[in-house]
Amino acid sequence: MPGMENSARHPSLPAFDLYKMIPARLVYKNSSLKILDQRLLPDRIVYITEKTAAGVAKATRDMALRGAPLIGCAAAFGFALELRRLAPASAADLQKKARRTANLLKAARPTAVALFYAADRMLAKALAFAAAHPGRLGPDAHKKLFSMLDREAALVTSEDEAACEAMGLHGAKLLPKNCVIMTHCNAGALATMGIGTAVGVINTAHKQHKIRHAYSCETRPYLQGARLTIWELMREGIPSELITDNMAAHIIKTCGVNAIVVGADRIAANGDTANKIGTYGLAVIAKHHKVPFYVAAPTPTVDTEASDGGEIIIEERSVREVTYVQNVCIAPKGVKARHPAFDVTPAALITAIITEKGVISPVTRANVARNLNK
Ligand code: MRU
């Protein structure tokens, strides 16, 4: 049984019933970070162990873990374990090593702002500690520094969990009874340390008996919808079906879809939203069919320095992820291909953005700012 496989590999992790509990995504313990390898889901539950920030950054870049809030939480833990490993000798050394570590983590992926938010938050803590402890750092100072960083990383994680719960409740209120809902990519528990953002909304509404049916788009090329989201929906007992991305318009037109909810990797100050490639197309289809289009994302997803979506960097990933499916080449040898991993949905196509602080609707620059200041 996969759950047993998990605890057999890592006796410190509890055995779990695959279909009742969400596997732990990150386990931070004994100066290491165990990361659930999402590349192997849903077939196998395997953890990889990282002991350095470089290892966490590589796991992030290689998509062993993914999903905006989760890569932020991993970066926070990666920062804490790296500073513990490097044991800076002085305040100046701490400043140098902290800056280098934050930069290393932030270089892992460019679009999800949660990664930058978490690394910068940890960096600010480390720099404040250096300012308060000038000169050499002995064992007592190290003890204080390491436990302060561990606490901060745990806080990043618990805030994410709480934000997911709050978004679930705010979002569920927007959905009608007998809701037929569609989602794209994976904005579920596997993308966060909580119940998920978009899938958290679906789960919460399901517990309130509001969900008649949920559709998960498969999400080419990385198949987050086919491998992760539909698995989460099934495990929650939500009536659901998997569709390929090119079925979305037909299903929306013919199957009574009355809401679409997705997550976000970065939201500009005017509400333009970067999310997994395919989200923009879905929003255009939703507009045509007058179906409300919701984005659920915690407030650290809002990048106030990006005035609009044009300022968001879109990650270009390897074209091998397009020309190969699960290690099988599906295109002619020597083919040219493209792989933008995200797209930007203009604010005008978004009915509402759901954050842990409430609902932003209509999605305007002023309303985004108002939500952030709540
Ligand atoms: O490339 P991924 O799998 O990290 O992309 C994930 C998404 O696009 C999610 O929709 C987004 O991060 C929101 S996660 C709560």
Short mmCIF file of C-alpha atoms and ligand atoms in Angstrom, two decimals:
data_model
loop_
_atom_site.label_atom_id
_atom_site.label_comp_id
_atom_site.label_asym_id
_atom_site.label_seq_id
_atom_site.Cartn_x
_atom_site.Cartn_y
_atom_site.Cartn_z
CA MET A 1 0.00 0.00 0.00
CA PRO A 2 1.46 3.39 -0.92
CA GLY A 3 0.85 4.81 2.56
CA MET A 4 2.89 1.99 4.06
CA GLU A 5 5.60 2.61 1.49
CA ASN A 6 5.79 6.17 2.76
CA SER A 7 6.21 5.28 6.42
CA ALA A 8 8.55 2.39 5.61
CA ARG A 9 10.91 4.79 3.81
CA HIS A 10 10.66 7.40 6.55
CA PRO A 11 9.66 5.85 9.88
CA SER A 12 9.14 9.37 11.31
CA LEU A 13 6.22 9.96 8.91
CA PRO A 14 2.86 8.49 9.89
CA ALA A 15 1.26 5.81 7.73
CA PHE A 16 -1.88 7.22 6.13
CA ASP A 17 -4.86 6.02 4.22
CA LEU A 18 -4.24 7.24 0.69
CA TYR A 19 -7.89 7.99 0.02
CA LYS A 20 -8.68 9.79 3.27
CA MET A 21 -5.70 11.95 4.11
CA ILE A 22 -3.66 14.38 2.10
CA PRO A 23 -0.02 13.24 2.24
CA ALA A 24 2.23 15.71 4.04
CA ARG A 25 3.75 17.94 1.37
CA LEU A 26 6.72 19.11 3.45
CA VAL A 27 8.19 17.74 6.66
CA TYR A 28 10.82 19.98 8.29
CA LYS A 29 12.74 18.08 10.92
CA ASN A 30 16.29 17.39 12.07
CA SER A 31 17.92 20.01 9.81
CA SER A 32 16.35 18.56 6.70
CA LEU A 33 13.28 19.08 4.56
CA LYS A 34 11.39 16.03 3.33
CA ILE A 35 9.52 16.91 0.15
CA LEU A 36 6.67 14.85 -1.29
CA ASP A 37 7.81 14.22 -4.87
CA GLN A 38 4.76 15.38 -6.83
CA ARG A 39 6.28 14.20 -10.12
CA LEU A 40 5.44 10.62 -9.08
CA LEU A 41 1.85 11.28 -8.02
CA PRO A 42 -0.68 9.78 -8.07
CA ASP A 43 1.09 6.44 -8.57
CA ARG A 44 3.70 6.59 -5.84
CA ILE A 45 4.14 8.39 -2.54
CA VAL A 46 7.85 9.06 -2.28
CA TYR A 47 9.71 11.70 -0.28
CA ILE A 48 13.03 13.25 -1.20
CA THR A 49 15.22 14.73 1.51
CA GLU A 50 17.00 18.04 1.05
CA LYS A 51 19.54 19.48 3.48
CA THR A 52 20.57 22.64 1.63
CA ALA A 53 18.94 25.68 0.06
CA ALA A 54 20.46 24.61 -3.27
CA GLY A 55 18.70 21.25 -2.93
CA VAL A 56 15.35 22.93 -2.16
CA ALA A 57 15.84 25.30 -5.11
CA LYS A 58 16.60 22.38 -7.42
CA ALA A 59 13.55 20.41 -6.20
CA THR A 60 11.46 23.53 -6.89
CA ARG A 61 12.94 24.13 -10.35
CA ASP A 62 12.51 20.44 -11.25
CA MET A 63 8.87 20.48 -10.04
CA ALA A 64 9.29 17.84 -7.33
CA LEU A 65 7.18 20.36 -5.47
CA ARG A 66 5.07 23.01 -7.14
CA GLY A 67 2.13 25.33 -6.59
CA ALA A 68 2.74 28.94 -5.60
CA PRO A 69 2.09 28.86 -1.83
CA LEU A 70 3.91 25.54 -1.40
CA ILE A 71 7.10 26.70 -3.08
CA GLY A 72 7.00 29.76 -0.79
CA CYS A 73 6.74 27.56 2.31
CA ALA A 74 9.57 25.31 1.04
CA ALA A 75 11.75 28.39 0.44
CA ALA A 76 11.16 29.53 4.03
CA PHE A 77 12.26 26.13 5.36
CA GLY A 78 15.13 26.01 2.86
CA PHE A 79 16.36 29.38 4.13
CA ALA A 80 16.19 28.25 7.78
CA LEU A 81 18.07 25.01 7.16
CA GLU A 82 20.75 26.68 5.04
CA LEU A 83 21.56 29.30 7.69
CA ARG A 84 21.71 26.54 10.30
CA ARG A 85 24.13 24.62 8.07
CA LEU A 86 26.32 27.64 7.34
CA ALA A 87 26.46 28.82 10.98
CA PRO A 88 27.61 32.39 10.17
CA ALA A 89 30.58 33.48 12.26
CA SER A 90 29.63 37.16 12.58
CA ALA A 91 26.84 39.64 11.85
CA ALA A 92 28.57 40.64 8.60
CA ASP A 93 28.91 36.98 7.62
CA LEU A 94 25.23 36.43 8.42
CA GLN A 95 24.21 39.35 6.18
CA LYS A 96 26.29 37.99 3.30
CA LYS A 97 25.10 34.39 3.65
CA ALA A 98 21.47 35.39 4.19
CA ARG A 99 21.45 37.52 1.01
CA ARG A 100 23.12 34.76 -0.99
CA THR A 101 20.64 32.15 0.29
CA ALA A 102 17.60 34.31 -0.49
CA ASN A 103 18.89 34.96 -4.02
CA LEU A 104 19.58 31.29 -4.60
CA LEU A 105 16.03 30.34 -3.56
CA LYS A 106 14.42 33.15 -5.56
CA ALA A 107 16.20 32.03 -8.72
CA ALA A 108 14.34 28.69 -8.70
CA ARG A 109 11.22 29.89 -10.55
CA PRO A 110 10.29 33.39 -11.75
CA THR A 111 6.50 33.72 -11.79
CA ALA A 112 5.06 32.71 -8.40
CA VAL A 113 5.54 35.70 -6.13
CA ALA A 114 5.03 33.54 -3.00
CA LEU A 115 8.59 32.31 -3.46
CA PHE A 116 9.95 35.88 -3.41
CA TYR A 117 7.64 36.86 -0.56
CA ALA A 118 8.83 33.99 1.66
CA ALA A 119 12.55 34.31 0.84
CA ASP A 120 12.47 38.09 1.41
CA ARG A 121 10.55 37.68 4.64
CA MET A 122 13.19 35.23 5.96
CA LEU A 123 15.97 37.53 4.73
CA ALA A 124 14.46 40.51 6.57
CA LYS A 125 14.40 38.48 9.81
CA ALA A 126 18.03 37.42 9.37
CA LEU A 127 19.15 40.99 8.60
CA ALA A 128 17.27 42.35 11.62
CA PHE A 129 19.01 39.72 13.76
CA ALA A 130 22.40 40.76 12.37
CA ALA A 131 21.66 44.41 13.14
CA ALA A 132 20.73 43.50 16.73
CA HIS A 133 23.81 41.25 17.25
CA PRO A 134 26.85 43.10 15.86
CA GLY A 135 30.25 41.36 15.95
CA ARG A 136 30.94 37.64 16.44
CA LEU A 137 28.09 35.14 16.71
CA GLY A 138 28.74 32.44 19.34
CA PRO A 139 26.74 29.30 20.22
CA ASP A 140 24.11 31.24 22.19
CA ALA A 141 23.51 33.67 19.31
CA HIS A 142 23.33 30.75 16.88
CA LYS A 143 20.74 29.01 19.02
CA LYS A 144 18.63 32.18 19.09
CA LEU A 145 19.06 32.78 15.34
CA PHE A 146 18.17 29.24 14.29
CA SER A 147 15.09 29.00 16.47
CA MET A 148 13.95 32.45 15.32
CA LEU A 149 14.26 31.35 11.65
CA ASP A 150 12.49 28.03 12.35
CA ARG A 151 9.64 29.94 14.00
CA GLU A 152 9.34 32.34 11.07
CA ALA A 153 9.24 29.48 8.54
CA ALA A 154 6.57 27.74 10.64
CA LEU A 155 4.62 31.01 10.66
CA VAL A 156 4.75 31.31 6.85
CA THR A 157 3.26 27.81 6.75
CA SER A 158 0.56 28.31 9.39
CA GLU A 159 -0.50 31.59 7.76
CA ASP A 160 -0.88 29.73 4.45
CA GLU A 161 -3.04 27.07 6.15
CA ALA A 162 -5.26 29.72 7.76
CA ALA A 163 -5.54 31.69 4.49
CA CYS A 164 -6.73 28.55 2.67
CA GLU A 165 -9.46 27.94 5.28
CA ALA A 166 -10.63 31.57 5.05
CA MET A 167 -10.63 31.58 1.22
CA GLY A 168 -12.65 28.35 1.28
CA LEU A 169 -15.37 30.02 3.35
CA HIS A 170 -15.40 33.31 1.40
CA GLY A 171 -15.41 31.47 -1.93
CA ALA A 172 -18.10 28.92 -1.03
CA LYS A 173 -20.50 31.80 -0.30
CA LEU A 174 -20.22 32.94 -3.92
CA LEU A 175 -21.30 29.59 -5.36
CA PRO A 176 -24.91 28.68 -6.10
CA LYS A 177 -26.62 25.52 -4.82
CA ASN A 178 -26.15 22.54 -7.15
CA CYS A 179 -23.03 24.17 -8.47
CA VAL A 180 -21.32 22.66 -11.50
CA ILE A 181 -17.79 23.95 -11.27
CA MET A 182 -14.60 23.76 -13.32
CA THR A 183 -11.00 24.25 -12.27
CA HIS A 184 -7.65 24.30 -14.03
CA CYS A 185 -4.18 23.11 -13.00
CA ASN A 186 -3.77 22.19 -9.33
CA ALA A 187 -4.61 24.83 -6.78
CA GLY A 188 -5.42 22.23 -4.17
CA ALA A 189 -3.90 20.93 -0.97
CA LEU A 190 -0.92 19.69 -2.96
CA ALA A 191 -0.14 23.28 -4.00
CA THR A 192 -0.31 24.64 -0.44
CA MET A 193 0.21 23.63 3.16
CA GLY A 194 -3.56 23.88 3.76
CA ILE A 195 -6.74 22.75 1.99
CA GLY A 196 -5.79 24.58 -1.20
CA THR A 197 -6.97 27.81 -2.77
CA ALA A 198 -9.33 27.09 -5.70
CA VAL A 199 -9.82 23.43 -4.71
CA GLY A 200 -10.18 24.62 -1.10
CA VAL A 201 -13.21 26.64 -2.27
CA ILE A 202 -14.64 23.55 -4.01
CA ASN A 203 -13.99 21.36 -0.94
CA THR A 204 -15.60 23.84 1.42
CA ALA A 205 -18.64 24.23 -0.85
CA HIS A 206 -18.83 20.43 -1.13
CA LYS A 207 -18.96 20.13 2.67
CA GLN A 208 -21.86 22.60 2.52
CA HIS A 209 -23.58 20.27 -0.02
CA LYS A 210 -23.39 22.90 -2.76
CA ILE A 211 -21.36 21.02 -5.37
CA ARG A 212 -23.25 18.88 -7.89
CA HIS A 213 -20.24 18.22 -10.10
CA ALA A 214 -16.65 19.36 -10.59
CA TYR A 215 -14.55 19.26 -13.76
CA SER A 216 -10.78 19.24 -13.68
CA CYS A 217 -8.95 20.28 -16.86
CA GLU A 218 -5.98 18.01 -17.46
CA THR A 219 -3.54 20.95 -17.79
CA ARG A 220 -1.16 20.26 -20.65
CA PRO A 221 1.77 19.94 -20.69
CA TYR A 222 2.54 19.07 -17.07
CA LEU A 223 -0.81 17.37 -16.33
CA GLN A 224 -1.34 18.85 -12.86
CA GLY A 225 -5.11 18.54 -13.38
CA ALA A 226 -4.97 14.91 -14.53
CA ARG A 227 -2.45 13.71 -11.97
CA LEU A 228 -3.17 15.88 -8.92
CA THR A 229 -6.47 17.80 -8.94
CA ILE A 230 -8.77 14.99 -10.01
CA TRP A 231 -7.03 12.75 -7.47
CA GLU A 232 -7.73 15.31 -4.72
CA LEU A 233 -11.38 15.68 -5.81
CA MET A 234 -11.85 11.90 -5.88
CA ARG A 235 -10.24 11.51 -2.47
CA GLU A 236 -12.67 14.11 -1.09
CA GLY A 237 -15.59 12.17 -2.55
CA ILE A 238 -16.60 15.06 -4.82
CA PRO A 239 -18.54 13.95 -7.94
CA SER A 240 -16.01 14.87 -10.61
CA GLU A 241 -14.68 14.21 -14.07
CA LEU A 242 -11.40 14.79 -15.79
CA ILE A 243 -11.48 16.54 -19.17
CA THR A 244 -8.73 17.49 -21.60
CA ASP A 245 -8.12 21.22 -21.92
CA ASN A 246 -9.64 21.40 -25.39
CA MET A 247 -12.96 20.03 -24.07
CA ALA A 248 -13.52 23.01 -21.77
CA ALA A 249 -15.60 25.20 -24.14
CA HIS A 250 -17.86 22.29 -25.12
CA ILE A 251 -18.38 21.20 -21.51
CA ILE A 252 -19.09 24.76 -20.36
CA LYS A 253 -21.66 25.17 -23.16
CA THR A 254 -23.39 21.84 -22.76
CA CYS A 255 -23.03 20.66 -19.15
CA GLY A 256 -24.43 23.54 -17.11
CA VAL A 257 -21.12 24.79 -15.71
CA ASN A 258 -22.07 27.76 -13.54
CA ALA A 259 -18.74 28.69 -11.97
CA ILE A 260 -15.03 28.43 -12.70
CA VAL A 261 -12.43 28.80 -9.97
CA VAL A 262 -8.66 28.83 -10.39
CA GLY A 263 -5.62 29.77 -8.33
CA ALA A 264 -2.97 32.39 -9.08
CA ASP A 265 0.81 32.67 -9.13
CA ARG A 266 1.02 36.45 -9.25
CA ILE A 267 -1.63 39.17 -9.26
CA ALA A 268 -0.68 42.65 -10.46
CA ALA A 269 -1.88 45.77 -8.61
CA ASN A 270 -4.73 46.21 -11.12
CA GLY A 271 -5.95 42.60 -10.68
CA ASP A 272 -4.46 41.11 -13.86
CA THR A 273 -3.67 37.53 -12.84
CA ALA A 274 -0.91 35.14 -13.88
CA ASN A 275 -1.83 31.49 -13.50
CA LYS A 276 -1.13 28.20 -15.25
CA ILE A 277 -1.10 28.32 -19.04
CA GLY A 278 -4.65 27.81 -20.28
CA THR A 279 -6.27 29.95 -17.58
CA TYR A 280 -6.64 32.96 -19.89
CA GLY A 281 -8.39 30.90 -22.55
CA LEU A 282 -10.77 29.52 -19.94
CA ALA A 283 -11.60 33.07 -18.79
CA VAL A 284 -12.38 34.12 -22.38
CA ILE A 285 -14.71 31.12 -22.78
CA ALA A 286 -16.35 31.91 -19.41
CA LYS A 287 -17.01 35.50 -20.50
CA HIS A 288 -18.62 34.32 -23.74
CA HIS A 289 -20.93 31.98 -21.84
CA LYS A 290 -21.59 34.46 -18.97
CA VAL A 291 -20.15 32.02 -16.42
CA PRO A 292 -18.57 33.69 -13.33
CA PHE A 293 -14.80 33.32 -13.29
CA TYR A 294 -13.18 33.34 -9.83
CA VAL A 295 -9.55 33.50 -8.77
CA ALA A 296 -8.69 32.30 -5.25
CA ALA A 297 -5.30 33.37 -3.92
CA PRO A 298 -3.83 34.54 -0.60
CA THR A 299 -2.77 38.21 -0.37
CA PRO A 300 0.99 37.47 -0.66
CA THR A 301 0.13 36.60 -4.29
CA VAL A 302 -0.50 40.29 -5.00
CA ASP A 303 2.60 42.00 -6.33
CA THR A 304 2.02 45.70 -5.78
CA GLU A 305 5.22 46.46 -7.71
CA ALA A 306 3.67 45.05 -10.88
CA SER A 307 1.31 47.76 -12.06
CA ASP A 308 -0.41 45.44 -14.52
CA GLY A 309 -0.04 41.98 -16.02
CA GLY A 310 2.45 43.16 -18.63
CA GLU A 311 5.04 43.45 -15.87
CA ILE A 312 4.74 39.83 -14.77
CA ILE A 313 7.57 37.54 -15.87
CA ILE A 314 6.22 34.41 -17.52
CA GLU A 315 8.35 31.32 -16.95
CA GLU A 316 9.44 29.56 -20.13
CA ARG A 317 10.08 25.92 -19.30
CA SER A 318 11.84 23.22 -21.27
CA VAL A 319 10.11 22.28 -24.53
CA ARG A 320 10.81 18.66 -23.62
CA GLU A 321 7.82 18.97 -21.27
CA VAL A 322 5.71 19.66 -24.40
CA THR A 323 7.23 17.15 -26.82
CA TYR A 324 7.29 14.32 -24.27
CA VAL A 325 4.45 12.93 -22.19
CA GLN A 326 5.63 10.80 -19.27
CA ASN A 327 8.93 10.14 -21.06
CA VAL A 328 7.32 9.17 -24.35
CA CYS A 329 8.13 11.45 -27.29
CA ILE A 330 4.91 12.51 -29.05
CA ALA A 331 6.32 14.89 -31.68
CA PRO A 332 8.66 14.51 -34.66
CA LYS A 333 12.37 14.44 -33.91
CA GLY A 334 13.90 17.92 -34.23
CA VAL A 335 10.54 19.70 -33.82
CA LYS A 336 10.52 23.30 -32.56
CA ALA A 337 8.10 23.98 -29.72
CA ARG A 338 7.18 26.58 -27.09
CA HIS A 339 6.46 26.22 -23.42
CA PRO A 340 5.26 29.33 -21.61
CA ALA A 341 4.19 27.83 -18.27
CA PHE A 342 1.76 30.63 -17.31
CA ASP A 343 -0.49 33.20 -18.95
CA VAL A 344 -2.08 36.43 -17.76
CA THR A 345 -5.84 36.83 -17.46
CA PRO A 346 -6.90 40.50 -17.66
CA ALA A 347 -8.76 41.79 -14.60
CA ALA A 348 -11.77 42.60 -16.79
CA LEU A 349 -12.38 38.86 -17.34
CA ILE A 350 -12.31 38.04 -13.61
CA THR A 351 -15.63 38.20 -11.75
CA ALA A 352 -13.97 38.22 -8.33
CA ILE A 353 -10.68 37.55 -6.59
CA ILE A 354 -11.07 35.66 -3.32
CA THR A 355 -8.37 36.31 -0.72
CA GLU A 356 -8.24 35.36 2.96
CA LYS A 357 -9.40 38.93 3.68
CA GLY A 358 -12.56 38.73 1.60
CA VAL A 359 -13.84 39.10 -1.94
CA ILE A 360 -12.58 41.66 -4.45
CA SER A 361 -15.35 42.47 -6.91
CA PRO A 362 -15.38 44.20 -9.28
CA VAL A 363 -11.67 43.60 -9.81
CA THR A 364 -10.23 47.11 -9.95
CA ARG A 365 -6.94 48.64 -8.82
CA ALA A 366 -8.75 50.46 -5.99
CA ASN A 367 -10.56 47.35 -4.79
CA VAL A 368 -7.35 45.27 -4.84
CA ALA A 369 -5.63 47.95 -2.69
CA ARG A 370 -8.62 48.10 -0.35
CA ASN A 371 -8.50 44.33 0.22
CA LEU A 372 -4.76 44.42 0.96
CA ASN A 373 -5.26 47.18 3.54
CA LYS A 374 -8.01 45.34 5.43
O1 MRU B 1 3.69 25.10 -12.45
P1 MRU B 1 2.90 24.89 -11.19
O2 MRU B 1 2.34 23.51 -11.05
O3 MRU B 1 3.68 25.34 -9.97
O4 MRU B 1 1.69 25.88 -11.36
C1 MRU B 1 0.70 25.92 -10.38
C2 MRU B 1 -0.41 26.84 -10.70
O5 MRU B 1 -0.43 27.50 -11.72
C3 MRU B 1 -1.47 27.01 -9.66
O6 MRU B 1 -2.70 27.25 -10.24
C4 MRU B 1 -1.07 28.21 -8.80
O7 MRU B 1 0.24 28.06 -8.34
C5 MRU B 1 -1.96 28.39 -7.68
S1 MRU B 1 -1.58 27.21 -6.43
C6 MRU B 1 -2.59 27.41 -5.10
#
